[in-house]
Amino acid sequence: MVIELAEPLSPAALREFRALMVGLSSHFDEKRPGFFDVNVPAERLGVEDRREEDWRKPFPLPLLGSTSADEELTALVGFNPQREDWRRPFLVYLMGPGVGDESIFEAEHADEPEVEAVLGFRPTHAVNVSAGCNGEIDHVATALLTAAVMDVIGGVAKAELLDGQVSVVAGLPGVLGIADDDWMVLGTAEFLRAWVGHPAFRLVK
């Protein structure tokens, strides 16, 4: 999930952003100013994780040859989405001119006139919130973590939609607009929290 920003973060906002991530994290590693490799327990976001401690998703059969399913899936997506990661790892990082990951920012923001029309501005920077886990609780945690960051630094959330989800999100509070032929929604932190509370909530992963 991405938070679009209309201007660079001030030094004060960057300090508040860092303080938030330190406070929420059970593990905190700052790769560079504004780039945080963290583990965020769901409980610190106000979510109760009710699963049993020994719960595990089933593993698929090996995909190719002698390579294990673990290795194959990890090679494809960077982590194994079939195994639950109780650490709840996230990469949360500021990107854009002068701060880092400029090429990623440029690639993700190339030719988005419809998005810019909804936003009312051309993003100068963005914050990417990327989860290294893919359970239902992790989708909830990702949205709530994004909302918590927005409470501190502002910005507009941009999230991809699954087929048919536009009818779910369109009427929620805080929605600013739908773009990309109904495959993308833009909204406020209020929208993210309202979406999490909807029975049909699910992020694209």
Short mmCIF file of N, CA and C in Angstrom, two decimals, residues 4-81:
data_model
loop_
_atom_site.label_atom_id
_atom_site.label_comp_id
_atom_site.label_asym_id
_atom_site.label_seq_id
_atom_site.Cartn_x
_atom_site.Cartn_y
_atom_site.Cartn_z
N GLU A 4 0.53 8.63 -0.74
CA GLU A 4 0.99 9.68 -1.66
C GLU A 4 1.13 10.99 -0.90
N LEU A 5 2.24 11.69 -1.15
CA LEU A 5 2.53 12.94 -0.45
C LEU A 5 2.64 14.09 -1.45
N ALA A 6 2.09 15.23 -1.07
CA ALA A 6 2.10 16.40 -1.94
C ALA A 6 3.39 17.19 -1.85
N GLU A 7 4.18 16.92 -0.81
CA GLU A 7 5.44 17.64 -0.62
C GLU A 7 6.39 16.79 0.21
N PRO A 8 7.68 17.10 0.18
CA PRO A 8 8.63 16.33 0.98
C PRO A 8 8.31 16.43 2.47
N LEU A 9 8.67 15.40 3.22
CA LEU A 9 8.48 15.45 4.67
C LEU A 9 9.47 16.43 5.29
N SER A 10 8.98 17.24 6.21
CA SER A 10 9.86 18.14 6.94
C SER A 10 10.70 17.32 7.93
N PRO A 11 11.81 17.86 8.40
CA PRO A 11 12.60 17.15 9.42
C PRO A 11 11.77 16.79 10.65
N ALA A 12 10.86 17.67 11.06
CA ALA A 12 10.02 17.39 12.22
C ALA A 12 9.08 16.22 11.94
N ALA A 13 8.48 16.21 10.74
CA ALA A 13 7.57 15.11 10.38
C ALA A 13 8.32 13.79 10.28
N LEU A 14 9.54 13.84 9.76
CA LEU A 14 10.35 12.63 9.66
C LEU A 14 10.69 12.09 11.04
N ARG A 15 10.95 12.97 11.99
CA ARG A 15 11.22 12.54 13.37
C ARG A 15 9.98 11.89 13.99
N GLU A 16 8.82 12.47 13.74
CA GLU A 16 7.58 11.90 14.27
C GLU A 16 7.29 10.54 13.63
N PHE A 17 7.56 10.43 12.35
CA PHE A 17 7.39 9.17 11.63
C PHE A 17 8.28 8.09 12.26
N ARG A 18 9.53 8.43 12.50
CA ARG A 18 10.46 7.49 13.11
C ARG A 18 10.01 7.10 14.52
N ALA A 19 9.57 8.08 15.30
CA ALA A 19 9.13 7.80 16.66
C ALA A 19 7.93 6.86 16.67
N LEU A 20 7.02 7.05 15.72
CA LEU A 20 5.86 6.15 15.61
C LEU A 20 6.31 4.72 15.35
N MET A 21 7.23 4.55 14.40
CA MET A 21 7.67 3.20 14.04
C MET A 21 8.43 2.54 15.20
N VAL A 22 9.21 3.31 15.92
CA VAL A 22 9.90 2.77 17.09
C VAL A 22 8.88 2.31 18.13
N GLY A 23 7.86 3.12 18.35
CA GLY A 23 6.87 2.81 19.37
C GLY A 23 6.01 1.61 19.04
N LEU A 24 5.74 1.38 17.75
CA LEU A 24 4.88 0.27 17.34
C LEU A 24 5.63 -1.05 17.19
N SER A 25 6.94 -0.99 17.08
CA SER A 25 7.70 -2.16 16.65
C SER A 25 8.26 -2.98 17.80
N SER A 26 8.23 -4.30 17.62
CA SER A 26 8.94 -5.19 18.54
C SER A 26 10.37 -5.42 18.05
N HIS A 27 10.60 -5.18 16.78
CA HIS A 27 11.94 -5.16 16.19
C HIS A 27 12.01 -3.95 15.29
N PHE A 28 13.11 -3.19 15.37
CA PHE A 28 13.24 -1.95 14.60
C PHE A 28 14.64 -1.85 14.02
N ASP A 29 14.72 -1.66 12.71
CA ASP A 29 16.00 -1.46 12.05
C ASP A 29 15.82 -0.34 11.03
N GLU A 30 16.61 0.70 11.15
CA GLU A 30 16.52 1.85 10.24
C GLU A 30 17.62 1.73 9.19
N LYS A 31 17.22 1.42 7.96
CA LYS A 31 18.18 1.23 6.88
C LYS A 31 18.78 2.55 6.42
N ARG A 32 17.97 3.56 6.42
CA ARG A 32 18.35 4.94 6.11
C ARG A 32 17.26 5.82 6.69
N PRO A 33 17.45 7.14 6.77
CA PRO A 33 16.38 7.98 7.28
C PRO A 33 15.08 7.78 6.49
N GLY A 34 14.03 7.35 7.19
CA GLY A 34 12.75 7.13 6.54
C GLY A 34 12.54 5.75 5.98
N PHE A 35 13.50 4.83 6.16
CA PHE A 35 13.36 3.45 5.67
C PHE A 35 13.47 2.53 6.88
N PHE A 36 12.35 1.87 7.22
CA PHE A 36 12.28 1.08 8.44
C PHE A 36 11.94 -0.38 8.14
N ASP A 37 12.77 -1.27 8.64
CA ASP A 37 12.54 -2.71 8.59
C ASP A 37 12.08 -3.10 9.99
N VAL A 38 10.79 -3.44 10.12
CA VAL A 38 10.21 -3.58 11.46
C VAL A 38 9.35 -4.82 11.58
N ASN A 39 9.14 -5.24 12.81
CA ASN A 39 8.11 -6.22 13.14
C ASN A 39 7.08 -5.50 14.00
N VAL A 40 5.81 -5.58 13.60
CA VAL A 40 4.75 -4.86 14.30
C VAL A 40 3.68 -5.85 14.77
N PRO A 41 3.62 -6.16 16.05
CA PRO A 41 2.56 -7.04 16.56
C PRO A 41 1.19 -6.43 16.30
N ALA A 42 0.25 -7.26 15.89
CA ALA A 42 -1.10 -6.77 15.59
C ALA A 42 -1.72 -6.08 16.80
N GLU A 43 -1.40 -6.57 17.99
CA GLU A 43 -2.00 -6.00 19.20
C GLU A 43 -1.63 -4.53 19.39
N ARG A 44 -0.47 -4.13 18.90
CA ARG A 44 -0.07 -2.73 19.04
C ARG A 44 -0.84 -1.82 18.09
N LEU A 45 -1.55 -2.42 17.15
CA LEU A 45 -2.42 -1.66 16.25
C LEU A 45 -3.88 -1.75 16.68
N GLY A 46 -4.11 -2.35 17.85
CA GLY A 46 -5.47 -2.45 18.37
C GLY A 46 -6.24 -3.65 17.86
N VAL A 47 -5.52 -4.66 17.34
CA VAL A 47 -6.16 -5.85 16.78
C VAL A 47 -5.81 -7.05 17.64
N GLU A 48 -6.79 -7.85 17.99
CA GLU A 48 -6.53 -9.07 18.75
C GLU A 48 -6.34 -10.23 17.80
N ASP A 49 -5.20 -10.90 17.92
CA ASP A 49 -4.90 -12.07 17.10
C ASP A 49 -5.33 -13.30 17.89
N ARG A 50 -6.42 -13.95 17.46
CA ARG A 50 -7.01 -15.03 18.24
C ARG A 50 -6.58 -16.42 17.79
N ARG A 51 -5.63 -16.52 16.88
CA ARG A 51 -5.23 -17.84 16.41
C ARG A 51 -4.42 -18.59 17.46
N GLU A 52 -4.44 -19.91 17.35
CA GLU A 52 -3.63 -20.73 18.23
C GLU A 52 -2.16 -20.55 17.87
N GLU A 53 -1.28 -20.66 18.86
CA GLU A 53 0.13 -20.42 18.61
C GLU A 53 0.76 -21.44 17.68
N ASP A 54 0.19 -22.65 17.63
CA ASP A 54 0.79 -23.66 16.76
C ASP A 54 0.09 -23.74 15.41
N TRP A 55 -0.76 -22.73 15.11
CA TRP A 55 -1.48 -22.73 13.84
C TRP A 55 -0.52 -22.53 12.69
N ARG A 56 -0.70 -23.32 11.63
CA ARG A 56 0.09 -23.16 10.41
C ARG A 56 -0.81 -23.42 9.21
N LYS A 57 -0.58 -22.70 8.14
CA LYS A 57 -1.27 -23.00 6.90
C LYS A 57 -0.65 -24.24 6.26
N PRO A 58 -1.43 -25.01 5.49
CA PRO A 58 -0.86 -26.18 4.84
C PRO A 58 0.11 -25.77 3.75
N PHE A 59 1.11 -26.61 3.53
CA PHE A 59 2.08 -26.36 2.47
C PHE A 59 1.60 -26.99 1.18
N PRO A 60 1.81 -26.34 0.04
CA PRO A 60 1.49 -26.97 -1.24
C PRO A 60 2.54 -28.01 -1.58
N LEU A 61 2.24 -28.87 -2.57
CA LEU A 61 3.24 -29.81 -3.04
C LEU A 61 4.35 -29.05 -3.73
N PRO A 62 5.56 -29.62 -3.77
CA PRO A 62 6.66 -28.95 -4.48
C PRO A 62 6.27 -28.61 -5.91
N LEU A 63 6.70 -27.44 -6.36
CA LEU A 63 6.29 -26.96 -7.67
C LEU A 63 7.15 -27.53 -8.79
N LEU A 64 8.44 -27.60 -8.57
CA LEU A 64 9.34 -28.05 -9.63
C LEU A 64 10.45 -28.91 -9.06
N GLY A 65 10.69 -30.06 -9.68
CA GLY A 65 11.84 -30.88 -9.36
C GLY A 65 12.02 -31.14 -7.89
N SER A 66 13.27 -31.01 -7.44
CA SER A 66 13.60 -31.29 -6.05
C SER A 66 13.54 -30.05 -5.17
N THR A 67 13.19 -28.90 -5.76
CA THR A 67 13.10 -27.67 -4.98
C THR A 67 11.89 -27.72 -4.08
N SER A 68 12.07 -27.40 -2.81
CA SER A 68 10.95 -27.45 -1.88
C SER A 68 9.97 -26.33 -2.16
N ALA A 69 8.73 -26.51 -1.70
CA ALA A 69 7.72 -25.47 -1.87
C ALA A 69 8.16 -24.18 -1.20
N ASP A 70 8.78 -24.32 -0.01
CA ASP A 70 9.29 -23.14 0.69
C ASP A 70 10.23 -22.34 -0.19
N GLU A 71 11.23 -23.02 -0.76
CA GLU A 71 12.25 -22.35 -1.54
C GLU A 71 11.67 -21.75 -2.81
N GLU A 72 10.78 -22.49 -3.46
CA GLU A 72 10.21 -22.03 -4.71
C GLU A 72 9.37 -20.77 -4.51
N LEU A 73 8.49 -20.79 -3.50
CA LEU A 73 7.64 -19.64 -3.26
C LEU A 73 8.44 -18.44 -2.78
N THR A 74 9.44 -18.70 -1.95
CA THR A 74 10.28 -17.61 -1.48
C THR A 74 11.00 -16.94 -2.64
N ALA A 75 11.47 -17.75 -3.59
CA ALA A 75 12.16 -17.20 -4.75
C ALA A 75 11.23 -16.34 -5.59
N LEU A 76 9.96 -16.71 -5.63
CA LEU A 76 9.00 -15.98 -6.45
C LEU A 76 8.59 -14.65 -5.83
N VAL A 77 8.33 -14.64 -4.53
CA VAL A 77 7.73 -13.44 -3.92
C VAL A 77 8.55 -12.83 -2.81
N GLY A 78 9.69 -13.41 -2.47
CA GLY A 78 10.54 -12.83 -1.45
C GLY A 78 10.26 -13.33 -0.05
N PHE A 79 9.15 -14.02 0.14
CA PHE A 79 8.83 -14.67 1.41
C PHE A 79 7.87 -15.79 1.09
N ASN A 80 7.65 -16.68 2.01
CA ASN A 80 6.75 -17.80 1.77
C ASN A 80 5.36 -17.46 2.27
N PRO A 81 4.40 -17.20 1.35
CA PRO A 81 3.06 -16.79 1.78
C PRO A 81 2.26 -17.93 2.38
#
